[in-house]
Amino acid sequence: MGLFDFFKRKSKKSSGNYAPTMSGYSPIFADFGSDIYASDIIVQAIRCKATEFKKLKPRHIRTGADGKQTVVNDSSIAHCLRRPNDIMTQSDFFEKITILLELNKNAFIYPTYYITNGGVKIYTGLYPLKPANVEVMSDQNERLYYRFTFGNGYQVDLPASDVIHWRKDYGVDDYFGGGMFGGNDNRGLLKLLKEYDKLTQSIAVGLGVSMKINGIVKYNSYLDDDTAKAKQDEFNNKLKNNESGILFTDLKTEYISLPRDIKIVDKDTLEYFYKAILRNTGVSLAIFEGDYTKAQKEAFYEHALEADIKSLGEAMSKVLFTEREESFGNEIMLYPNSIVFMSMENKLSALQILAPAGMLLKDEARELLGYPPLPDGQGQVIAQGYNNLLDANNNNKLTEGGADNGTGTNEAEA
C-alpha cells in the first residue's frame, strides 16, 4: 500500500483520551515554526545542514554474536533505504526530513508495509509527513497513537509504534521536541530576525536617499526669501529638463559634488547579527559562507550533525525492527563517510598510511581520490600500496622466492 492509497481511505479516529503527561498539559503539537523560514539567513543555514544529510549512506546492519557486522542488502528495509518512495530519491528524502526537523523540532515518517500470509512484515516505502497538528492519544489498553490532522482537514490515527518520530531539543515536553506544549519556541530567534530586518530596511532606505543627492549648488551671494525661492524653482526646472544629467550653472553659482563613499552599517554590526542568528541553528559563519577549514568542518559535524544523525538511526531502528529483530543485532546505521572533511593533501597522507596497512579496498581508495570503481569487481580487494600481496580472493600471494603451502599464507613467513 502506497501513501496515496493510505490517504484515500476515510478518516479513521480511534476512541480514546489524551496520553498522560508529567506536566499536566495536553500532548498536542502544532506547526508554529514556519515564520523563521521567511529569513534568508535561516533558509541558507538550514540548507547547509540539509546538504550534509543528503550525503549520508543509510545501511541495514546486522551484528552477529561474534561482533562481526554484515550489511544486509536484500531486505525490504534495505530497499526502502535506497529508494524511500515513488516520488523521492534518497537525497530528496533526507533533505526533506532535515528541513522539517529544523523548522519544527519534530519530523514524522510513515513506513508503508503489508504483511504476508506467513506473518512477515514487508516494507514498501518511507514517507515524510507534514501535519498541521498532532495529538498523542491513548486507548483503554494504554497503547499510544498519534492523531494527525493535515492542512486539507484530513485526520487519521496511527499507532505510535508505526510512526518514526525524529525529535530535536527533546526534554521540556513529554512527547515532542521543542518547547512547552509541543511547539517550536522561536521567540528569541524571531526577535533577532525582526531587528535584522529593520537593519536591512534602513540600509535600503539609506541607499535610496544617497542616490538622490549627487551634489550641492552654492549661490555666491546673499538672497532674500523670494529670490531664494525663485532660484530653487529654477534649479528644479533645470533638473527636470536636463535629461543628460548635467546641470548648467552661471558665474554666480558653484556646484559642489558629493563623493559616493557610502558606509551605512559597519562590518562588525553585520557580523554580530549573522553570528547571533546562526548560533540558533548550530551553523558557524565559516560553514555558512562556504569558506571553512578542515578543522571547522569537523567541528560543524561534531557540534551540529553527529547527534542528530545518531538519533535518526535510532528512531528508524525502533520502528522498523521488532524487539526480537533488534536482539539479533539488526539496526539502521547512517554512515557519514561521504561528508568529506579532508583536503587533497590530507587524503594523500591518509592513503599512504591506510593502504599499506590493508585498511582500504582499492575502490575505496579510488573513491577517496574521485576516481570511479574498477570494472568487473577488480577493486573489491584490499589495497596493499605498491606491493600486490593479495589475490582476487584476498589471500596472500607468493612473494618473490617463496612457496605456496596451500593455506593461503606465505611459507617463508611461517
PDB file of N, CA and C in Angstrom, residues 272-304:
ATOM      1  N   TYR A 272      27.885  40.674  13.795  1.00  0.00           N
ATOM      2  CA  TYR A 272      27.220  40.354  15.060  1.00  0.00           C
ATOM      3  C   TYR A 272      25.852  39.723  14.810  1.00  0.00           C
ATOM      4  N   PHE A 273      25.062  40.332  13.925  1.00  0.00           N
ATOM      5  CA  PHE A 273      23.735  39.798  13.640  1.00  0.00           C
ATOM      6  C   PHE A 273      23.827  38.415  13.014  1.00  0.00           C
ATOM      7  N   TYR A 274      24.747  38.248  12.069  1.00  0.00           N
ATOM      8  CA  TYR A 274      24.903  36.947  11.420  1.00  0.00           C
ATOM      9  C   TYR A 274      25.239  35.869  12.445  1.00  0.00           C
ATOM     10  N   LYS A 275      26.208  36.153  13.294  1.00  0.00           N
ATOM     11  CA  LYS A 275      26.631  35.161  14.284  1.00  0.00           C
ATOM     12  C   LYS A 275      25.521  34.877  15.294  1.00  0.00           C
ATOM     13  N   ALA A 276      24.821  35.907  15.743  1.00  0.00           N
ATOM     14  CA  ALA A 276      23.758  35.731  16.730  1.00  0.00           C
ATOM     15  C   ALA A 276      22.620  34.892  16.172  1.00  0.00           C
ATOM     16  N   ILE A 277      22.262  35.128  14.909  1.00  0.00           N
ATOM     17  CA  ILE A 277      21.187  34.354  14.277  1.00  0.00           C
ATOM     18  C   ILE A 277      21.643  32.934  14.001  1.00  0.00           C
ATOM     19  N   LEU A 278      22.852  32.781  13.465  1.00  0.00           N
ATOM     20  CA  LEU A 278      23.358  31.453  13.127  1.00  0.00           C
ATOM     21  C   LEU A 278      23.594  30.596  14.363  1.00  0.00           C
ATOM     22  N   ARG A 279      23.864  31.242  15.497  1.00  0.00           N
ATOM     23  CA  ARG A 279      24.092  30.486  16.723  1.00  0.00           C
ATOM     24  C   ARG A 279      22.868  29.638  17.083  1.00  0.00           C
ATOM     25  N   ASN A 280      21.695  30.095  16.710  1.00  0.00           N
ATOM     26  CA  ASN A 280      20.471  29.342  16.979  1.00  0.00           C
ATOM     27  C   ASN A 280      20.345  28.103  16.101  1.00  0.00           C
ATOM     28  N   THR A 281      21.079  28.043  15.013  1.00  0.00           N
ATOM     29  CA  THR A 281      20.992  26.917  14.085  1.00  0.00           C
ATOM     30  C   THR A 281      22.150  25.942  14.231  1.00  0.00           C
ATOM     31  N   GLY A 282      23.211  26.350  14.948  1.00  0.00           N
ATOM     32  CA  GLY A 282      24.382  25.491  15.075  1.00  0.00           C
ATOM     33  C   GLY A 282      25.330  25.574  13.895  1.00  0.00           C
ATOM     34  N   VAL A 283      25.087  26.515  12.994  1.00  0.00           N
ATOM     35  CA  VAL A 283      25.932  26.681  11.807  1.00  0.00           C
ATOM     36  C   VAL A 283      26.871  27.863  12.041  1.00  0.00           C
ATOM     37  N   SER A 284      28.149  27.639  11.854  1.00  0.00           N
ATOM     38  CA  SER A 284      29.109  28.723  12.042  1.00  0.00           C
ATOM     39  C   SER A 284      29.145  29.610  10.803  1.00  0.00           C
ATOM     40  N   LEU A 285      29.725  30.795  10.961  1.00  0.00           N
ATOM     41  CA  LEU A 285      29.800  31.735   9.850  1.00  0.00           C
ATOM     42  C   LEU A 285      30.662  31.177   8.723  1.00  0.00           C
ATOM     43  N   ALA A 286      31.721  30.442   9.076  1.00  0.00           N
ATOM     44  CA  ALA A 286      32.592  29.854   8.049  1.00  0.00           C
ATOM     45  C   ALA A 286      31.838  28.824   7.220  1.00  0.00           C
ATOM     46  N   ILE A 287      31.038  27.974   7.858  1.00  0.00           N
ATOM     47  CA  ILE A 287      30.234  26.981   7.136  1.00  0.00           C
ATOM     48  C   ILE A 287      29.174  27.678   6.304  1.00  0.00           C
ATOM     49  N   PHE A 288      28.576  28.713   6.870  1.00  0.00           N
ATOM     50  CA  PHE A 288      27.513  29.460   6.182  1.00  0.00           C
ATOM     51  C   PHE A 288      28.028  30.066   4.884  1.00  0.00           C
ATOM     52  N   GLU A 289      29.256  30.606   4.922  1.00  0.00           N
ATOM     53  CA  GLU A 289      29.837  31.245   3.741  1.00  0.00           C
ATOM     54  C   GLU A 289      30.559  30.260   2.836  1.00  0.00           C
ATOM     55  N   GLY A 290      30.724  29.013   3.284  1.00  0.00           N
ATOM     56  CA  GLY A 290      31.389  28.003   2.471  1.00  0.00           C
ATOM     57  C   GLY A 290      32.893  28.177   2.397  1.00  0.00           C
ATOM     58  N   ASP A 291      33.466  28.921   3.324  1.00  0.00           N
ATOM     59  CA  ASP A 291      34.908  29.169   3.332  1.00  0.00           C
ATOM     60  C   ASP A 291      35.470  28.642   4.647  1.00  0.00           C
ATOM     61  N   TYR A 292      35.516  27.307   4.775  1.00  0.00           N
ATOM     62  CA  TYR A 292      35.888  26.691   6.039  1.00  0.00           C
ATOM     63  C   TYR A 292      37.144  25.831   5.877  1.00  0.00           C
ATOM     64  N   THR A 293      37.796  25.606   6.990  1.00  0.00           N
ATOM     65  CA  THR A 293      38.961  24.737   7.031  1.00  0.00           C
ATOM     66  C   THR A 293      38.519  23.326   7.422  1.00  0.00           C
ATOM     67  N   LYS A 294      39.434  22.392   7.350  1.00  0.00           N
ATOM     68  CA  LYS A 294      39.136  21.016   7.755  1.00  0.00           C
ATOM     69  C   LYS A 294      38.695  20.974   9.215  1.00  0.00           C
ATOM     70  N   ALA A 295      39.388  21.696  10.078  1.00  0.00           N
ATOM     71  CA  ALA A 295      39.041  21.708  11.496  1.00  0.00           C
ATOM     72  C   ALA A 295      37.646  22.289  11.718  1.00  0.00           C
ATOM     73  N   GLN A 296      37.281  23.343  10.971  1.00  0.00           N
ATOM     74  CA  GLN A 296      35.957  23.954  11.115  1.00  0.00           C
ATOM     75  C   GLN A 296      34.858  23.013  10.633  1.00  0.00           C
ATOM     76  N   LYS A 297      35.136  22.255   9.569  1.00  0.00           N
ATOM     77  CA  LYS A 297      34.144  21.293   9.072  1.00  0.00           C
ATOM     78  C   LYS A 297      33.956  20.155  10.068  1.00  0.00           C
ATOM     79  N   GLU A 298      35.031  19.681  10.647  1.00  0.00           N
ATOM     80  CA  GLU A 298      34.930  18.631  11.656  1.00  0.00           C
ATOM     81  C   GLU A 298      34.160  19.123  12.887  1.00  0.00           C
ATOM     82  N   ALA A 299      34.414  20.367  13.286  1.00  0.00           N
ATOM     83  CA  ALA A 299      33.691  20.939  14.422  1.00  0.00           C
ATOM     84  C   ALA A 299      32.206  21.064  14.119  1.00  0.00           C
ATOM     85  N   PHE A 300      31.874  21.443  12.904  1.00  0.00           N
ATOM     86  CA  PHE A 300      30.474  21.547  12.484  1.00  0.00           C
ATOM     87  C   PHE A 300      29.795  20.186  12.545  1.00  0.00           C
ATOM     88  N   TYR A 301      30.487  19.143  12.089  1.00  0.00           N
ATOM     89  CA  TYR A 301      29.917  17.795  12.120  1.00  0.00           C
ATOM     90  C   TYR A 301      29.669  17.348  13.556  1.00  0.00           C
ATOM     91  N   GLU A 302      30.652  17.524  14.423  1.00  0.00           N
ATOM     92  CA  GLU A 302      30.527  17.064  15.802  1.00  0.00           C
ATOM     93  C   GLU A 302      29.506  17.893  16.593  1.00  0.00           C
ATOM     94  N   HIS A 303      29.442  19.188  16.286  1.00  0.00           N
ATOM     95  CA  HIS A 303      28.572  20.081  17.058  1.00  0.00           C
ATOM     96  C   HIS A 303      27.131  20.064  16.580  1.00  0.00           C
ATOM     97  N   ALA A 304      26.912  20.016  15.280  1.00  0.00           N
ATOM     98  CA  ALA A 304      25.568  20.243  14.749  1.00  0.00           C
ATOM     99  C   ALA A 304      24.962  19.046  14.019  1.00  0.00           C
TER     100      ALA A 304
END
